């Protein structure tokens, strides 16, 4: 196999990346969120019971509601929709910063509250339509 990706293959088979490869730059915040450290993402995946929402970061507004340690809300809109992402939980500081910087890959509420005091957890997440003013 020849070409610009030749270095990724050995004897025609893909090579496994080394264990200490820094290409996987994601970090989990418990079972409730994944944060990307190196580069911004294009979309936030919100996993809800029975459905999923994909919210483009390019549609995220500048206004954020942040009630320390308990609730955050971001608005996403374009010409066809206006939605609000509301997340309730505990110790949400890292998450609000990561979403603001477009570095959160996905979020989902915990199945049950098993987090100790001082630990991050999402207890509730919802995407609700916002009525647009005309």
PDB file of C-alpha atoms in Angstrom:
ATOM      1  CA  UNK A   1       0.000   0.000   0.000  1.00  0.00           C
ATOM      2  CA  UNK A   2       1.445   3.344  -1.018  1.00  0.00           C
ATOM      3  CA  UNK A   3       0.371   6.872  -0.309  1.00  0.00           C
ATOM      4  CA  UNK A   4       0.285   9.458   2.413  1.00  0.00           C
ATOM      5  CA  UNK A   5      -1.207   6.975   4.924  1.00  0.00           C
ATOM      6  CA  UNK A   6       1.364   4.279   4.266  1.00  0.00           C
ATOM      7  CA  UNK A   7       2.991   4.812   7.670  1.00  0.00           C
ATOM      8  CA  UNK A   8      -0.232   3.561   9.327  1.00  0.00           C
ATOM      9  CA  UNK A   9      -0.027   0.139   7.734  1.00  0.00           C
ATOM     10  CA  UNK A  10       2.378  -2.741   8.076  1.00  0.00           C
ATOM     11  CA  UNK A  11       2.135  -5.615   5.616  1.00  0.00           C
ATOM     12  CA  UNK A  12      -1.200  -4.261   4.371  1.00  0.00           C
ATOM     13  CA  UNK A  13      -2.795  -4.387   7.835  1.00  0.00           C
ATOM     14  CA  UNK A  14      -3.548  -1.422  10.090  1.00  0.00           C
ATOM     15  CA  UNK A  15      -1.055  -0.920  12.895  1.00  0.00           C
ATOM     16  CA  UNK A  16      -2.270  -0.511  16.450  1.00  0.00           C
ATOM     17  CA  UNK A  17      -1.371   2.855  17.968  1.00  0.00           C
ATOM     18  CA  UNK A  18       1.096   2.725  20.850  1.00  0.00           C
ATOM     19  CA  UNK A  19      -0.445   2.535  24.326  1.00  0.00           C
ATOM     20  CA  UNK A  20       0.916   5.956  25.261  1.00  0.00           C
ATOM     21  CA  UNK A  21      -0.428   7.599  22.081  1.00  0.00           C
ATOM     22  CA  UNK A  22      -1.857  11.032  22.863  1.00  0.00           C
ATOM     23  CA  UNK A  23      -4.329  10.925  19.979  1.00  0.00           C
ATOM     24  CA  UNK A  24      -7.129   9.908  22.352  1.00  0.00           C
ATOM     25  CA  UNK A  25      -7.576  13.167  24.157  1.00  0.00           C
ATOM     26  CA  UNK A  26     -10.980  12.519  25.683  1.00  0.00           C
ATOM     27  CA  UNK A  27     -11.694  12.280  29.384  1.00  0.00           C
ATOM     28  CA  UNK A  28     -14.789  10.962  31.071  1.00  0.00           C
ATOM     29  CA  UNK A  29     -16.624  12.864  33.761  1.00  0.00           C
ATOM     30  CA  UNK A  30     -18.022   9.785  35.435  1.00  0.00           C
ATOM     31  CA  UNK A  31     -20.709   8.052  33.397  1.00  0.00           C
ATOM     32  CA  UNK A  32     -22.362  11.362  32.531  1.00  0.00           C
ATOM     33  CA  UNK A  33     -20.077  13.241  30.102  1.00  0.00           C
ATOM     34  CA  UNK A  34     -17.039  13.067  27.844  1.00  0.00           C
ATOM     35  CA  UNK A  35     -14.732  16.044  27.433  1.00  0.00           C
ATOM     36  CA  UNK A  36     -12.288  16.558  24.573  1.00  0.00           C
ATOM     37  CA  UNK A  37      -9.105  18.310  25.651  1.00  0.00           C
ATOM     38  CA  UNK A  38      -7.220  19.130  22.467  1.00  0.00           C
ATOM     39  CA  UNK A  39      -9.642  20.585  19.946  1.00  0.00           C
ATOM     40  CA  UNK A  40     -13.200  21.900  19.791  1.00  0.00           C
ATOM     41  CA  UNK A  41     -16.003  19.683  18.521  1.00  0.00           C
ATOM     42  CA  UNK A  42     -18.795  20.445  16.072  1.00  0.00           C
ATOM     43  CA  UNK A  43     -21.743  18.910  17.888  1.00  0.00           C
ATOM     44  CA  UNK A  44     -22.957  18.036  21.398  1.00  0.00           C
ATOM     45  CA  UNK A  45     -24.723  14.686  21.696  1.00  0.00           C
ATOM     46  CA  UNK A  46     -27.389  14.629  24.418  1.00  0.00           C
ATOM     47  CA  UNK A  47     -28.409  11.087  25.330  1.00  0.00           C
ATOM     48  CA  UNK A  48     -31.857  11.043  26.890  1.00  0.00           C
ATOM     49  CA  UNK A  49     -34.069   8.093  27.851  1.00  0.00           C
ATOM     50  CA  UNK A  50     -35.595   6.839  24.611  1.00  0.00           C
ATOM     51  CA  UNK A  51     -34.014   9.420  22.286  1.00  0.00           C
ATOM     52  CA  UNK A  52     -30.927  11.426  21.443  1.00  0.00           C
ATOM     53  CA  UNK A  53     -30.466  15.044  20.405  1.00  0.00           C
ATOM     54  CA  UNK A  54     -27.518  16.379  18.445  1.00  0.00           C
ATOM     55  CA  UNK A  55     -26.960  20.096  19.023  1.00  0.00           C
ATOM     56  CA  UNK A  56     -24.489  21.876  16.720  1.00  0.00           C
ATOM     57  CA  UNK A  57     -22.083  24.080  18.653  1.00  0.00           C
ATOM     58  CA  UNK A  58     -22.255  26.598  15.807  1.00  0.00           C
ATOM     59  CA  UNK A  59     -25.905  27.185  16.816  1.00  0.00           C
ATOM     60  CA  UNK A  60     -25.119  27.757  20.499  1.00  0.00           C
ATOM     61  CA  UNK A  61     -25.920  31.235  21.761  1.00  0.00           C
ATOM     62  CA  UNK A  62     -23.652  33.306  23.943  1.00  0.00           C
ATOM     63  CA  UNK A  63     -26.089  33.426  26.835  1.00  0.00           C
ATOM     64  CA  UNK A  64     -25.606  30.750  29.477  1.00  0.00           C
ATOM     65  CA  UNK A  65     -27.543  30.328  32.697  1.00  0.00           C
ATOM     66  CA  UNK A  66     -25.324  28.918  35.422  1.00  0.00           C
ATOM     67  CA  UNK A  67     -26.508  28.316  38.940  1.00  0.00           C
ATOM     68  CA  UNK A  68     -23.345  27.220  40.738  1.00  0.00           C
ATOM     69  CA  UNK A  69     -23.181  23.538  41.527  1.00  0.00           C
ATOM     70  CA  UNK A  70     -26.772  22.736  40.525  1.00  0.00           C
ATOM     71  CA  UNK A  71     -28.033  23.855  37.081  1.00  0.00           C
ATOM     72  CA  UNK A  72     -26.815  25.047  33.682  1.00  0.00           C
ATOM     73  CA  UNK A  73     -28.731  26.036  30.562  1.00  0.00           C
ATOM     74  CA  UNK A  74     -27.559  26.796  27.029  1.00  0.00           C
ATOM     75  CA  UNK A  75     -29.644  27.861  24.047  1.00  0.00           C
ATOM     76  CA  UNK A  76     -29.209  26.576  20.498  1.00  0.00           C
ATOM     77  CA  UNK A  77     -30.996  28.141  17.545  1.00  0.00           C
ATOM     78  CA  UNK A  78     -31.051  28.757  13.821  1.00  0.00           C
ATOM     79  CA  UNK A  79     -33.778  29.854  11.403  1.00  0.00           C
ATOM     80  CA  UNK A  80     -35.840  26.700  11.938  1.00  0.00           C
ATOM     81  CA  UNK A  81     -35.581  25.916  15.639  1.00  0.00           C
ATOM     82  CA  UNK A  82     -34.776  27.314  19.057  1.00  0.00           C
ATOM     83  CA  UNK A  83     -33.975  24.826  21.829  1.00  0.00           C
ATOM     84  CA  UNK A  84     -32.702  25.059  25.375  1.00  0.00           C
ATOM     85  CA  UNK A  85     -30.453  22.427  26.927  1.00  0.00           C
ATOM     86  CA  UNK A  86     -31.013  22.279  30.691  1.00  0.00           C
ATOM     87  CA  UNK A  87     -28.745  20.156  32.879  1.00  0.00           C
ATOM     88  CA  UNK A  88     -29.262  19.662  36.605  1.00  0.00           C
ATOM     89  CA  UNK A  89     -26.782  17.963  38.883  1.00  0.00           C
ATOM     90  CA  UNK A  90     -23.925  18.622  41.248  1.00  0.00           C
ATOM     91  CA  UNK A  91     -20.444  20.068  40.788  1.00  0.00           C
ATOM     92  CA  UNK A  92     -21.051  21.183  37.202  1.00  0.00           C
ATOM     93  CA  UNK A  93     -18.135  23.658  37.001  1.00  0.00           C
ATOM     94  CA  UNK A  94     -15.958  21.587  34.655  1.00  0.00           C
ATOM     95  CA  UNK A  95     -18.932  20.752  32.444  1.00  0.00           C
ATOM     96  CA  UNK A  96     -20.118  24.340  32.003  1.00  0.00           C
ATOM     97  CA  UNK A  97     -16.606  25.382  30.965  1.00  0.00           C
ATOM     98  CA  UNK A  98     -16.200  22.434  28.588  1.00  0.00           C
ATOM     99  CA  UNK A  99     -19.544  23.087  26.882  1.00  0.00           C
ATOM    100  CA  UNK A 100     -18.739  26.810  26.633  1.00  0.00           C
ATOM    101  CA  UNK A 101     -15.471  25.926  24.895  1.00  0.00           C
ATOM    102  CA  UNK A 102     -17.205  23.393  22.553  1.00  0.00           C
ATOM    103  CA  UNK A 103     -15.224  20.522  24.068  1.00  0.00           C
ATOM    104  CA  UNK A 104     -17.967  18.225  25.378  1.00  0.00           C
ATOM    105  CA  UNK A 105     -18.679  15.265  23.088  1.00  0.00           C
ATOM    106  CA  UNK A 106     -21.723  13.903  24.912  1.00  0.00           C
ATOM    107  CA  UNK A 107     -23.790  14.200  28.078  1.00  0.00           C
ATOM    108  CA  UNK A 108     -26.385  11.957  29.676  1.00  0.00           C
ATOM    109  CA  UNK A 109     -28.128  11.812  33.031  1.00  0.00           C
ATOM    110  CA  UNK A 110     -27.025   9.201  35.523  1.00  0.00           C
ATOM    111  CA  UNK A 111     -29.270   6.177  35.936  1.00  0.00           C
ATOM    112  CA  UNK A 112     -29.219   6.768  39.706  1.00  0.00           C
ATOM    113  CA  UNK A 113     -27.450   9.092  42.088  1.00  0.00           C
ATOM    114  CA  UNK A 114     -24.375   7.225  43.264  1.00  0.00           C
ATOM    115  CA  UNK A 115     -21.950  10.158  43.405  1.00  0.00           C
ATOM    116  CA  UNK A 116     -20.325  11.045  46.677  1.00  0.00           C
ATOM    117  CA  UNK A 117     -20.356  14.601  47.975  1.00  0.00           C
ATOM    118  CA  UNK A 118     -18.053  16.759  45.892  1.00  0.00           C
ATOM    119  CA  UNK A 119     -18.264  14.496  42.821  1.00  0.00           C
ATOM    120  CA  UNK A 120     -19.683  15.522  39.446  1.00  0.00           C
ATOM    121  CA  UNK A 121     -23.023  14.025  38.412  1.00  0.00           C
ATOM    122  CA  UNK A 122     -25.828  14.873  35.993  1.00  0.00           C
ATOM    123  CA  UNK A 123     -29.173  14.085  37.605  1.00  0.00           C
ATOM    124  CA  UNK A 124     -31.409  15.451  34.852  1.00  0.00           C
ATOM    125  CA  UNK A 125     -30.878  16.593  31.277  1.00  0.00           C
ATOM    126  CA  UNK A 126     -33.515  17.834  28.875  1.00  0.00           C
ATOM    127  CA  UNK A 127     -33.757  19.592  25.542  1.00  0.00           C
ATOM    128  CA  UNK A 128     -36.850  21.765  25.394  1.00  0.00           C
ATOM    129  CA  UNK A 129     -38.195  23.875  22.527  1.00  0.00           C
ATOM    130  CA  UNK A 130     -38.274  27.621  23.137  1.00  0.00           C
ATOM    131  CA  UNK A 131     -41.043  29.614  21.560  1.00  0.00           C
ATOM    132  CA  UNK A 132     -39.546  32.098  19.122  1.00  0.00           C
ATOM    133  CA  UNK A 133     -40.678  35.692  19.297  1.00  0.00           C
ATOM    134  CA  UNK A 134     -41.827  37.148  16.025  1.00  0.00           C
TER     135      UNK A 134
END
